[in-house]
Amino acid sequence: MTTAAPPPPSSTPPDWPHCGQGADPAADPVGCRGVHVPGHTACLAHLADTGRDAYLNGLTPGTDIDHRSTPFTEDLLHRLLTALHDPTTGEPQIGTARFDGATFTGTAGFDGATFTGIAGFGGATFTGDARFEGARFEAASRLGPLVCGAKVVLDGAVFDQPVTVEMAAREVSCARTRWVSTATLHLRYAEVDLRDAVLEYPVVVAARPDAFPSPCSSDLLSEAELSGREPGVRLTSVGGVDAAHLALHTIDLSVCRFAGAVHLDQLRVDGWCTFATTPTGRGRRFPWRWSRRNTLAEEHHWRVRTARRPALPHGWIPPPPDAPELRPAAVAALYRQIRKSLEDGKNEPDAADFYYGECEMRRHDATRPWGERALLTAYWALSGYGLRASRALAWLGAATTTTIAVMVLWGLPVDDPKPTTTGRQAAVGQQVTLTTGTPDPVNPTGPLLDRVTSERSEKALRVVINSVVFRSSGQDLTTTGTYTEMTSRLAEPVLLGLAVLAVRSRIKR
């Protein structure tokens, strides 16, 4: 991964009285853009020690602070938060916090902090982790936009008001985060973990296609810390989440673990959300390539764990160490619920893939009756559960070819029997009795190759085509041909219907 050089500093000064430390007429005429500490002419980072100590000693829990565009080290941020500690809780308590445009070097730890007012971090840049574990945002309507070169931790955080979160980060952890009201998460680059999050109202997780605008200038936020990475968003887990209030928009779900979530049938999946797919290489036992379909990560994990030989799981995603071991019945239930969600969203083609996955898990579920599993196996082999038109057409072609061959070799008589009329000569004036009948077809004899003629092939083709559309050809047949036609009239229309069903499932609106 390459690291892009940060963009040159803007020559436009900020709207607030700024520090100006390090200004250079050629390189950076503005210098440090940190806002002045009240009563001083420098930002907190460039303030003299005596002035900084006096300012920090004057802070009390719940004080409003303004440190826009100020560069923070770990030590400086620690000293600031220590000055805001509430002695009753032992955690920082901050009123309105304005860190717009600030830069945090190293780990920025706001763990356990309570923000009773606005929590302004727009433009803020974190070179290390940004930790808000256990923090409480009582009045924040917006968090960000911010850029984090590492991980944003919101584990156990509480958002009391409707909030919009805007972040570009490598990871965003929202484990056990409590959303007391509606929330919208606009993210870039991030792997998101929502395990055990509490969603009391609708929460939308969406990938933002373009960079965030800087609230401090007309420029876009620099994403140099994340250069070389794809800007898309990947969800890793929703285990323990009530998905009835969760909506996903243009999210990569290829590694997402859904096990443990409830109400997955009410999950909203909008935009261009992608799932994991099956391997496309050729199998060892079969000469054809596997058809690609959307799958859940849980099926990948199950197939790797149950593979008989190390070569078999090639192409399937191995499970992470903490992934639970699920039985096929549990994976089938996940497929069934998410299929219902996709169907409700009118996404019939992807829902068809999840029906395939559900049937696959039911077929491999040893707790189900043998007869049901045998029926599912036949359904899979003939048409891929009514979803593989090529498979059904291949069987139809094979059945048609076999039927034609049987008809040509054994099913058609030597000649078409012709009706004959028989009777007795009677004296003048007596009644004449005549009997018309058709002799039994004569089975062909002689070498098999001698029976393969253009005339017999044309007749056999006509018989088979009529059988496919469930009609009788009216052709005289031998006993073998009669039973072959009966079988063909039953099996071949079924195969044709399965192919039509498969096509219909892919183009259904």
Short mmCIF file of C-alpha atoms in Angstrom, two decimals:
data_model
loop_
_atom_site.label_atom_id
_atom_site.label_comp_id
_atom_site.label_asym_id
_atom_site.label_seq_id
_atom_site.Cartn_x
_atom_site.Cartn_y
_atom_site.Cartn_z
CA MET A 1 0.00 0.00 0.00
CA THR A 2 1.32 3.39 -0.98
CA THR A 3 0.96 6.49 1.13
CA ALA A 4 0.08 9.69 -0.64
CA ALA A 5 1.66 12.93 0.39
CA PRO A 6 -0.73 15.23 2.26
CA PRO A 7 -2.10 18.12 0.21
CA PRO A 8 -0.35 21.48 0.58
CA PRO A 9 -1.84 23.70 3.30
CA SER A 10 -4.47 26.18 2.22
CA SER A 11 -3.43 29.81 2.06
CA THR A 12 -6.86 30.90 3.31
CA PRO A 13 -6.84 31.67 7.05
CA PRO A 14 -9.65 30.26 9.23
CA ASP A 15 -12.59 32.32 10.40
CA TRP A 16 -11.43 32.34 14.02
CA PRO A 17 -8.40 34.03 15.61
CA HIS A 18 -5.65 31.52 14.99
CA CYS A 19 -2.25 30.77 16.43
CA GLY A 20 -0.09 31.37 13.34
CA GLN A 21 2.86 29.44 14.80
CA GLY A 22 5.30 28.30 12.09
CA ALA A 23 3.98 30.62 9.38
CA ASP A 24 6.20 30.81 6.31
CA PRO A 25 5.47 33.32 3.54
CA ALA A 26 6.56 30.81 0.90
CA ALA A 27 5.43 27.43 2.19
CA ASP A 28 2.57 28.21 4.61
CA PRO A 29 1.62 31.86 5.07
CA VAL A 30 -1.11 30.99 7.60
CA GLY A 31 0.85 28.77 9.99
CA CYS A 32 -0.87 26.95 12.82
CA ARG A 33 -4.63 27.29 12.48
CA GLY A 34 -5.38 26.40 16.08
CA VAL A 35 -7.87 28.72 17.77
CA HIS A 36 -6.58 30.99 20.52
CA VAL A 37 -6.93 29.81 24.09
CA PRO A 38 -9.18 32.39 25.80
CA GLY A 39 -7.09 35.27 27.04
CA HIS A 40 -4.02 34.23 25.01
CA THR A 41 -2.69 34.61 21.47
CA ALA A 42 -1.71 30.99 20.87
CA CYS A 43 -3.44 27.64 20.66
CA LEU A 44 -3.24 25.08 23.47
CA ALA A 45 -0.43 23.21 21.73
CA HIS A 46 1.80 26.26 21.32
CA LEU A 47 0.90 28.03 24.54
CA ALA A 48 3.69 28.60 27.02
CA ASP A 49 3.82 26.13 29.91
CA THR A 50 2.69 28.65 32.51
CA GLY A 51 -0.26 29.77 30.42
CA ARG A 52 -1.22 26.19 29.58
CA ASP A 53 -1.08 25.13 33.24
CA ALA A 54 -3.19 28.09 34.25
CA TYR A 55 -5.79 27.31 31.60
CA LEU A 56 -6.01 23.61 32.48
CA ASN A 57 -6.22 24.31 36.20
CA GLY A 58 -9.16 26.60 35.57
CA LEU A 59 -11.23 23.94 33.84
CA THR A 60 -14.05 22.19 35.69
CA PRO A 61 -16.25 19.21 34.71
CA GLY A 62 -18.87 20.21 32.15
CA THR A 63 -16.94 23.22 30.84
CA ASP A 64 -17.35 24.17 27.18
CA ILE A 65 -14.06 23.87 25.31
CA ASP A 66 -12.96 25.17 21.94
CA HIS A 67 -9.78 23.78 20.40
CA ARG A 68 -10.51 23.97 16.69
CA SER A 69 -7.60 23.00 14.39
CA THR A 70 -5.31 22.47 17.38
CA PRO A 71 -2.63 19.74 17.05
CA PHE A 72 -2.88 17.31 19.98
CA THR A 73 -0.36 14.78 21.22
CA GLU A 74 -1.44 11.91 23.45
CA ASP A 75 -0.02 13.66 26.48
CA LEU A 76 -1.69 17.00 25.77
CA LEU A 77 -5.10 15.37 25.23
CA HIS A 78 -4.66 13.35 28.40
CA ARG A 79 -3.91 16.48 30.41
CA LEU A 80 -6.96 18.23 28.95
CA LEU A 81 -9.32 15.36 29.74
CA THR A 82 -7.84 14.93 33.21
CA ALA A 83 -8.68 18.54 33.94
CA LEU A 84 -12.30 17.80 32.99
CA HIS A 85 -12.67 14.68 35.17
CA ASP A 86 -15.81 14.52 37.26
CA PRO A 87 -14.71 13.35 40.75
CA THR A 88 -18.03 11.55 41.30
CA THR A 89 -17.73 9.37 38.19
CA GLY A 90 -13.99 9.46 37.61
CA GLU A 91 -14.62 10.15 33.91
CA PRO A 92 -14.33 13.33 31.81
CA GLN A 93 -17.44 15.44 31.53
CA ILE A 94 -17.47 17.98 28.71
CA GLY A 95 -20.07 20.54 27.75
CA THR A 96 -19.80 21.72 24.14
CA ALA A 97 -16.61 20.33 22.64
CA ARG A 98 -15.27 21.94 19.49
CA PHE A 99 -12.41 19.96 17.96
CA ASP A 100 -13.21 20.80 14.34
CA GLY A 101 -10.08 20.53 12.21
CA ALA A 102 -7.95 19.29 15.12
CA THR A 103 -5.19 16.76 14.55
CA PHE A 104 -4.64 13.95 17.06
CA THR A 105 -1.28 12.18 16.95
CA GLY A 106 -1.19 8.68 18.43
CA THR A 107 -4.16 7.25 20.28
CA ALA A 108 -6.88 9.75 21.14
CA GLY A 109 -8.69 8.36 24.18
CA PHE A 110 -12.12 9.81 24.94
CA ASP A 111 -13.18 6.59 26.70
CA GLY A 112 -15.97 7.11 29.22
CA ALA A 113 -16.35 10.81 28.42
CA THR A 114 -19.76 12.44 28.60
CA PHE A 115 -20.56 15.16 26.07
CA THR A 116 -23.49 17.15 27.42
CA GLY A 117 -23.44 19.58 24.50
CA ILE A 118 -22.33 19.55 20.90
CA ALA A 119 -19.45 17.18 20.09
CA GLY A 120 -17.75 18.87 17.18
CA PHE A 121 -15.05 16.77 15.46
CA GLY A 122 -15.65 17.97 11.82
CA GLY A 123 -12.33 17.96 9.95
CA ALA A 124 -10.61 16.32 12.75
CA THR A 125 -7.81 13.92 11.77
CA PHE A 126 -6.61 11.00 13.92
CA THR A 127 -3.30 9.39 13.02
CA GLY A 128 -3.89 6.56 15.52
CA ASP A 129 -6.95 5.09 17.19
CA ALA A 130 -9.86 7.33 18.11
CA ARG A 131 -11.39 5.81 21.22
CA PHE A 132 -14.86 6.75 22.47
CA GLU A 133 -15.52 3.54 24.38
CA GLY A 134 -18.29 4.03 26.91
CA ALA A 135 -18.70 7.69 25.93
CA ARG A 136 -22.11 9.34 26.16
CA PHE A 137 -23.35 11.90 23.65
CA GLU A 138 -26.33 13.59 25.26
CA ALA A 139 -27.01 16.37 22.77
CA ALA A 140 -24.76 15.66 19.79
CA SER A 141 -26.66 15.75 16.52
CA ARG A 142 -23.51 15.12 14.49
CA LEU A 143 -20.23 13.33 15.02
CA GLY A 144 -17.68 14.14 12.34
CA PRO A 145 -16.83 14.25 9.57
CA LEU A 146 -13.48 12.93 10.72
CA VAL A 147 -10.62 10.93 9.24
CA CYS A 148 -8.90 8.20 11.25
CA GLY A 149 -5.85 6.35 10.00
CA ALA A 150 -6.55 3.44 12.34
CA LYS A 151 -9.63 2.42 14.34
CA VAL A 152 -12.58 4.37 15.69
CA VAL A 153 -13.91 2.66 18.81
CA LEU A 154 -17.50 3.41 19.83
CA ASP A 155 -17.96 0.26 21.90
CA GLY A 156 -20.54 0.80 24.62
CA ALA A 157 -21.12 4.43 23.60
CA VAL A 158 -24.60 5.94 24.01
CA PHE A 159 -26.23 8.39 21.59
CA ASP A 160 -29.26 10.01 23.23
CA GLN A 161 -30.37 12.18 20.31
CA PRO A 162 -30.83 11.69 16.54
CA VAL A 163 -27.31 11.75 15.16
CA THR A 164 -25.42 11.68 11.89
CA VAL A 165 -22.01 10.01 12.08
CA GLU A 166 -19.53 10.74 9.29
CA MET A 167 -16.22 8.90 9.35
CA ALA A 168 -13.46 7.75 7.04
CA ALA A 169 -11.47 5.11 8.93
CA ARG A 170 -9.89 1.69 8.59
CA GLU A 171 -12.18 0.21 11.23
CA VAL A 172 -15.27 1.38 13.07
CA SER A 173 -16.26 -0.72 16.07
CA CYS A 174 -19.81 -0.22 17.36
CA ALA A 175 -20.02 -3.26 19.62
CA ARG A 176 -22.68 -2.74 22.32
CA THR A 177 -23.26 0.83 21.11
CA ARG A 178 -26.70 2.07 22.14
CA TRP A 179 -28.68 4.18 19.68
CA VAL A 180 -31.51 5.67 21.72
CA SER A 181 -32.84 7.56 18.71
CA THR A 182 -32.48 7.46 14.95
CA ALA A 183 -28.99 7.47 13.49
CA THR A 184 -27.32 7.59 10.09
CA LEU A 185 -23.75 6.37 9.65
CA HIS A 186 -22.05 7.67 6.50
CA LEU A 187 -18.74 5.82 6.26
CA ARG A 188 -15.77 5.38 3.95
CA TYR A 189 -12.98 2.76 3.85
CA ALA A 190 -14.19 1.14 7.06
CA GLU A 191 -14.73 -2.38 8.32
CA VAL A 192 -17.72 -2.03 10.63
CA ASP A 193 -18.56 -4.23 13.61
CA LEU A 194 -22.12 -3.95 15.00
CA ARG A 195 -22.06 -6.89 17.39
CA ASP A 196 -24.61 -6.61 20.21
CA ALA A 197 -25.48 -3.03 19.26
CA VAL A 198 -28.83 -1.86 20.65
CA LEU A 199 -31.01 -0.20 18.02
CA GLU A 200 -34.11 1.35 19.56
CA TYR A 201 -34.95 3.31 16.40
CA PRO A 202 -34.01 2.97 12.72
CA VAL A 203 -30.28 3.08 12.05
CA VAL A 204 -28.90 3.43 8.53
CA VAL A 205 -25.36 2.31 7.64
CA ALA A 206 -24.36 3.63 4.22
CA ALA A 207 -21.17 3.90 2.19
CA ARG A 208 -20.42 7.44 1.08
CA PRO A 209 -19.13 7.53 -2.52
CA ASP A 210 -17.09 10.72 -2.26
CA ALA A 211 -14.89 12.44 0.32
CA PHE A 212 -16.40 14.54 3.09
CA PRO A 213 -16.30 18.31 2.76
CA SER A 214 -14.26 20.12 5.38
CA PRO A 215 -16.41 22.27 7.70
CA CYS A 216 -13.41 24.57 8.21
CA SER A 217 -12.80 25.41 4.55
CA SER A 218 -14.15 24.88 1.05
CA ASP A 219 -11.78 21.92 0.51
CA LEU A 220 -12.50 18.23 0.92
CA LEU A 221 -11.09 16.41 3.94
CA SER A 222 -7.68 14.93 3.24
CA GLU A 223 -7.72 11.11 3.25
CA ALA A 224 -3.97 10.68 2.91
CA GLU A 225 -3.95 8.41 5.98
CA LEU A 226 -6.15 5.95 4.05
CA SER A 227 -4.61 6.15 0.59
CA GLY A 228 -4.20 2.89 -1.27
CA ARG A 229 -7.38 1.37 0.16
CA GLU A 230 -10.77 0.86 -1.44
CA PRO A 231 -13.25 3.47 -0.20
CA GLY A 232 -16.08 0.96 0.16
CA VAL A 233 -17.53 -0.16 3.51
CA ARG A 234 -17.47 -3.76 4.74
CA LEU A 235 -19.72 -5.01 7.54
CA THR A 236 -18.17 -7.80 9.60
CA SER A 237 -20.89 -8.78 12.10
CA VAL A 238 -24.44 -8.05 13.23
CA GLY A 239 -24.55 -10.82 15.83
CA GLY A 240 -26.86 -10.01 18.72
CA VAL A 241 -28.55 -7.13 16.85
CA ASP A 242 -32.31 -6.67 16.42
CA ALA A 243 -32.17 -6.19 12.67
CA ALA A 244 -35.75 -4.87 12.46
CA HIS A 245 -34.34 -1.33 12.83
CA LEU A 246 -31.25 -1.79 10.65
CA ALA A 247 -30.95 -0.61 7.04
CA LEU A 248 -27.85 -1.20 4.91
CA HIS A 249 -27.06 0.77 1.76
CA THR A 250 -24.25 -0.17 -0.65
CA ILE A 251 -22.36 -2.27 1.91
CA ASP A 252 -20.00 -5.21 1.32
CA LEU A 253 -21.52 -8.17 3.21
CA SER A 254 -19.12 -10.82 1.91
CA VAL A 255 -17.63 -11.54 5.35
CA CYS A 256 -20.56 -10.43 7.50
CA ARG A 257 -21.68 -12.89 10.17
CA PHE A 258 -25.44 -12.85 10.69
CA ALA A 259 -25.60 -15.65 13.28
CA GLY A 260 -27.12 -14.46 16.54
CA ALA A 261 -29.11 -11.58 15.04
CA VAL A 262 -32.91 -11.53 15.35
CA HIS A 263 -35.60 -10.31 12.94
CA LEU A 264 -33.30 -10.73 9.96
CA ASP A 265 -36.40 -11.06 7.80
CA GLN A 266 -37.01 -7.34 8.49
CA LEU A 267 -33.48 -6.24 7.61
CA ARG A 268 -33.41 -3.61 4.86
CA VAL A 269 -30.78 -4.24 2.19
CA ASP A 270 -30.75 -1.39 -0.34
CA GLY A 271 -28.43 -0.07 -2.98
CA TRP A 272 -25.60 -2.23 -4.26
CA CYS A 273 -24.96 -4.54 -1.32
CA THR A 274 -22.71 -7.49 -2.19
CA PHE A 275 -22.48 -10.93 -0.60
CA ALA A 276 -19.86 -13.63 -0.74
CA THR A 277 -19.97 -15.90 -3.79
CA THR A 278 -19.23 -19.55 -4.37
CA PRO A 279 -15.89 -20.60 -5.89
CA THR A 280 -15.97 -20.75 -9.68
CA GLY A 281 -13.23 -23.34 -10.26
CA ARG A 282 -13.87 -26.82 -11.57
CA GLY A 283 -14.63 -29.51 -9.05
CA ARG A 284 -12.65 -32.72 -8.80
CA ARG A 285 -15.68 -34.95 -9.19
CA PHE A 286 -17.45 -32.91 -11.87
CA PRO A 287 -16.08 -31.64 -15.21
CA TRP A 288 -18.09 -28.42 -15.28
CA ARG A 289 -17.53 -25.15 -13.49
CA TRP A 290 -19.65 -24.35 -10.47
CA SER A 291 -22.32 -21.74 -11.09
CA ARG A 292 -21.62 -18.57 -9.13
CA ARG A 293 -24.25 -17.60 -6.57
CA ASN A 294 -24.50 -15.26 -3.62
CA THR A 295 -23.91 -16.92 -0.27
CA LEU A 296 -23.59 -16.16 3.41
CA ALA A 297 -20.23 -16.26 5.13
CA GLU A 298 -21.66 -18.91 7.47
CA GLU A 299 -21.97 -21.39 4.58
CA HIS A 300 -18.32 -20.79 3.66
CA HIS A 301 -17.29 -21.49 7.24
CA TRP A 302 -19.39 -24.67 7.39
CA ARG A 303 -17.97 -26.03 4.13
CA VAL A 304 -14.38 -25.42 5.23
CA ARG A 305 -14.99 -27.12 8.57
CA THR A 306 -16.70 -30.17 7.04
CA ALA A 307 -14.36 -30.67 4.06
CA ARG A 308 -13.07 -34.25 3.89
CA ARG A 309 -9.78 -33.33 2.27
CA PRO A 310 -7.71 -30.14 2.55
CA ALA A 311 -8.11 -29.51 -1.19
CA LEU A 312 -11.89 -29.41 -1.05
CA PRO A 313 -12.33 -26.06 0.73
CA HIS A 314 -10.22 -24.27 -1.91
CA GLY A 315 -12.02 -21.07 -2.75
CA TRP A 316 -14.25 -21.05 0.33
CA ILE A 317 -13.61 -18.43 3.02
CA PRO A 318 -12.15 -19.99 6.20
CA PRO A 319 -13.83 -19.03 9.49
CA PRO A 320 -12.15 -16.59 11.89
CA PRO A 321 -11.09 -18.04 15.24
CA ASP A 322 -14.07 -16.63 17.14
CA ALA A 323 -16.72 -17.73 14.63
CA PRO A 324 -19.28 -20.13 16.17
CA GLU A 325 -19.66 -23.57 14.63
CA LEU A 326 -23.15 -23.71 13.15
CA ARG A 327 -25.13 -26.73 12.01
CA PRO A 328 -26.69 -26.78 8.54
CA ALA A 329 -30.15 -26.24 10.08
CA ALA A 330 -28.99 -22.96 11.64
CA VAL A 331 -27.45 -21.75 8.37
CA ALA A 332 -30.66 -22.70 6.54
CA ALA A 333 -32.63 -20.52 8.99
CA LEU A 334 -30.34 -17.57 8.26
CA TYR A 335 -30.82 -18.05 4.52
CA ARG A 336 -34.59 -18.26 4.95
CA GLN A 337 -34.84 -15.02 6.94
CA ILE A 338 -32.57 -12.96 4.68
CA ARG A 339 -34.33 -14.39 1.61
CA LYS A 340 -37.59 -13.03 3.01
CA SER A 341 -35.93 -9.64 3.48
CA LEU A 342 -34.71 -9.60 -0.13
CA GLU A 343 -38.11 -10.67 -1.43
CA ASP A 344 -39.80 -7.86 0.49
CA GLY A 345 -37.33 -5.49 -1.17
CA LYS A 346 -38.32 -6.85 -4.61
CA ASN A 347 -34.83 -8.28 -5.13
CA GLU A 348 -36.03 -11.57 -6.58
CA PRO A 349 -32.80 -12.70 -8.35
CA ASP A 350 -30.68 -12.46 -5.18
CA ALA A 351 -33.52 -13.97 -3.15
CA ALA A 352 -33.38 -16.95 -5.52
CA ASP A 353 -29.70 -17.46 -4.64
CA PHE A 354 -30.61 -17.52 -0.97
CA TYR A 355 -33.35 -20.07 -1.64
CA TYR A 356 -30.65 -22.21 -3.28
CA GLY A 357 -28.46 -21.83 -0.18
CA GLU A 358 -31.35 -22.74 2.10
CA CYS A 359 -32.05 -25.90 0.12
CA GLU A 360 -28.34 -26.79 0.14
CA MET A 361 -28.23 -26.61 3.90
CA ARG A 362 -31.44 -28.63 4.23
CA ARG A 363 -29.98 -31.27 1.91
CA HIS A 364 -26.87 -31.58 4.09
CA ASP A 365 -28.82 -31.54 7.37
CA ALA A 366 -28.46 -35.04 8.79
CA THR A 367 -31.33 -34.44 11.24
CA ARG A 368 -33.90 -34.28 8.44
CA PRO A 369 -35.73 -37.42 7.21
CA TRP A 370 -33.92 -39.52 4.65
CA GLY A 371 -36.76 -39.24 2.13
CA GLU A 372 -36.72 -35.44 2.23
CA ARG A 373 -32.98 -35.34 1.71
CA ALA A 374 -33.24 -37.80 -1.21
CA LEU A 375 -35.92 -35.64 -2.82
CA LEU A 376 -33.80 -32.53 -2.37
CA THR A 377 -30.80 -34.33 -3.87
CA ALA A 378 -32.81 -35.28 -6.96
CA TYR A 379 -34.15 -31.73 -7.23
CA TRP A 380 -30.59 -30.39 -6.97
CA ALA A 381 -29.19 -32.82 -9.53
CA LEU A 382 -31.92 -32.22 -12.11
CA SER A 383 -32.27 -28.44 -11.99
CA GLY A 384 -30.34 -26.90 -9.10
CA TYR A 385 -33.54 -26.53 -7.05
CA GLY A 386 -35.36 -25.06 -10.04
CA LEU A 387 -32.74 -22.33 -10.40
CA ARG A 388 -30.27 -23.74 -12.94
CA ALA A 389 -31.77 -23.67 -16.42
CA SER A 390 -28.59 -25.02 -18.01
CA ARG A 391 -28.69 -28.10 -15.79
CA ALA A 392 -32.33 -28.83 -16.61
CA LEU A 393 -31.73 -28.26 -20.33
CA ALA A 394 -28.69 -30.55 -20.23
CA TRP A 395 -30.81 -33.32 -18.70
CA LEU A 396 -33.55 -32.59 -21.26
CA GLY A 397 -31.02 -32.86 -24.09
CA ALA A 398 -29.66 -36.11 -22.68
CA ALA A 399 -33.16 -37.55 -22.23
CA THR A 400 -34.16 -36.50 -25.74
CA THR A 401 -31.04 -38.02 -27.30
CA THR A 402 -31.53 -41.26 -25.38
CA THR A 403 -35.18 -41.48 -26.37
CA ILE A 404 -34.37 -40.91 -30.04
CA ALA A 405 -31.69 -43.62 -29.92
CA VAL A 406 -34.05 -46.13 -28.29
CA MET A 407 -36.77 -45.34 -30.80
CA VAL A 408 -34.45 -45.74 -33.78
CA LEU A 409 -32.91 -48.99 -32.55
CA TRP A 410 -35.87 -50.76 -30.90
CA GLY A 411 -38.97 -48.55 -30.74
CA LEU A 412 -39.97 -48.27 -34.40
CA PRO A 413 -41.25 -51.36 -36.25
CA VAL A 414 -39.66 -52.61 -39.46
CA ASP A 415 -42.55 -51.16 -41.48
CA ASP A 416 -45.62 -49.29 -40.54
CA PRO A 417 -48.38 -51.93 -40.18
CA LYS A 418 -51.08 -51.48 -42.84
CA PRO A 419 -54.73 -52.35 -42.23
CA THR A 420 -55.93 -55.54 -44.00
CA THR A 421 -59.48 -56.71 -44.73
CA THR A 422 -60.42 -60.42 -44.53
CA GLY A 423 -63.68 -62.36 -45.13
CA ARG A 424 -65.26 -65.44 -46.80
CA GLN A 425 -66.67 -65.84 -50.24
CA ALA A 426 -70.47 -66.24 -50.00
CA ALA A 427 -73.12 -67.58 -52.36
CA VAL A 428 -75.38 -65.25 -54.28
CA GLY A 429 -77.90 -63.63 -51.99
CA GLN A 430 -76.00 -64.35 -48.77
CA GLN A 431 -74.59 -61.61 -46.44
CA VAL A 432 -70.87 -60.99 -46.74
CA THR A 433 -68.86 -60.45 -43.53
CA LEU A 434 -65.56 -58.52 -43.83
CA THR A 435 -63.06 -57.87 -40.99
CA THR A 436 -60.48 -55.04 -41.11
CA GLY A 437 -57.52 -55.18 -38.71
CA THR A 438 -53.99 -53.92 -38.22
CA PRO A 439 -51.28 -56.50 -37.66
CA ASP A 440 -48.96 -56.16 -34.67
CA PRO A 441 -45.80 -54.11 -35.31
CA VAL A 442 -42.82 -56.25 -36.24
CA ASN A 443 -39.75 -55.69 -34.09
CA PRO A 444 -36.67 -54.71 -36.07
CA THR A 445 -33.97 -57.34 -36.48
CA GLY A 446 -30.47 -57.42 -37.83
CA PRO A 447 -27.42 -55.32 -36.98
CA LEU A 448 -28.10 -52.16 -34.98
CA LEU A 449 -26.26 -49.90 -37.39
CA ASP A 450 -28.48 -51.06 -40.23
CA ARG A 451 -31.49 -49.69 -38.34
CA VAL A 452 -30.08 -46.15 -38.25
CA THR A 453 -31.61 -44.59 -41.35
CA SER A 454 -32.77 -41.09 -42.11
CA GLU A 455 -36.39 -42.21 -42.33
CA ARG A 456 -36.35 -43.95 -38.95
CA SER A 457 -34.44 -41.03 -37.37
CA GLU A 458 -37.04 -38.54 -38.63
CA LYS A 459 -39.87 -40.63 -37.21
CA ALA A 460 -38.09 -40.99 -33.88
CA LEU A 461 -37.47 -37.23 -33.69
CA ARG A 462 -41.15 -36.55 -34.37
CA VAL A 463 -42.16 -38.92 -31.57
CA VAL A 464 -39.76 -37.28 -29.08
CA ILE A 465 -40.74 -33.70 -29.94
CA ASN A 466 -44.39 -34.55 -29.39
CA SER A 467 -43.50 -36.17 -26.09
CA VAL A 468 -41.74 -33.04 -24.82
CA VAL A 469 -44.91 -30.99 -25.29
CA PHE A 470 -47.00 -33.77 -23.78
CA ARG A 471 -48.65 -34.94 -26.99
CA SER A 472 -49.00 -38.32 -28.67
CA SER A 473 -47.37 -38.65 -32.07
CA GLY A 474 -49.80 -41.30 -33.39
CA GLN A 475 -46.82 -43.28 -34.69
CA ASP A 476 -47.07 -47.08 -34.58
CA LEU A 477 -44.51 -48.36 -32.11
CA THR A 478 -43.19 -51.63 -30.82
CA THR A 479 -43.77 -52.62 -27.22
CA THR A 480 -40.40 -51.11 -26.26
CA GLY A 481 -41.24 -47.93 -28.14
CA THR A 482 -44.65 -47.62 -26.49
CA TYR A 483 -43.20 -47.75 -22.98
CA THR A 484 -40.36 -45.44 -23.98
CA GLU A 485 -42.86 -42.89 -25.29
CA MET A 486 -44.88 -43.12 -22.07
CA THR A 487 -41.77 -42.46 -20.01
CA SER A 488 -40.71 -39.63 -22.29
CA ARG A 489 -44.13 -37.94 -22.08
CA LEU A 490 -43.82 -37.91 -18.30
CA ALA A 491 -40.16 -36.98 -17.77
CA GLU A 492 -39.27 -34.59 -20.58
CA PRO A 493 -42.08 -32.04 -20.01
CA VAL A 494 -41.03 -31.93 -16.36
CA LEU A 495 -37.45 -31.11 -17.34
CA LEU A 496 -38.67 -28.44 -19.76
CA GLY A 497 -40.83 -26.96 -17.00
CA LEU A 498 -37.86 -26.88 -14.59
CA ALA A 499 -35.80 -24.98 -17.18
CA VAL A 500 -38.61 -22.45 -17.68
CA LEU A 501 -38.95 -22.10 -13.90
CA ALA A 502 -35.23 -21.42 -13.57
CA VAL A 503 -35.32 -18.70 -16.23
CA ARG A 504 -38.39 -17.18 -14.60
CA SER A 505 -36.66 -16.98 -11.21
CA ARG A 506 -33.83 -14.93 -12.73
CA ILE A 507 -35.96 -12.39 -14.56
CA LYS A 508 -38.89 -12.14 -12.15
CA ARG A 509 -39.67 -8.59 -11.10
#
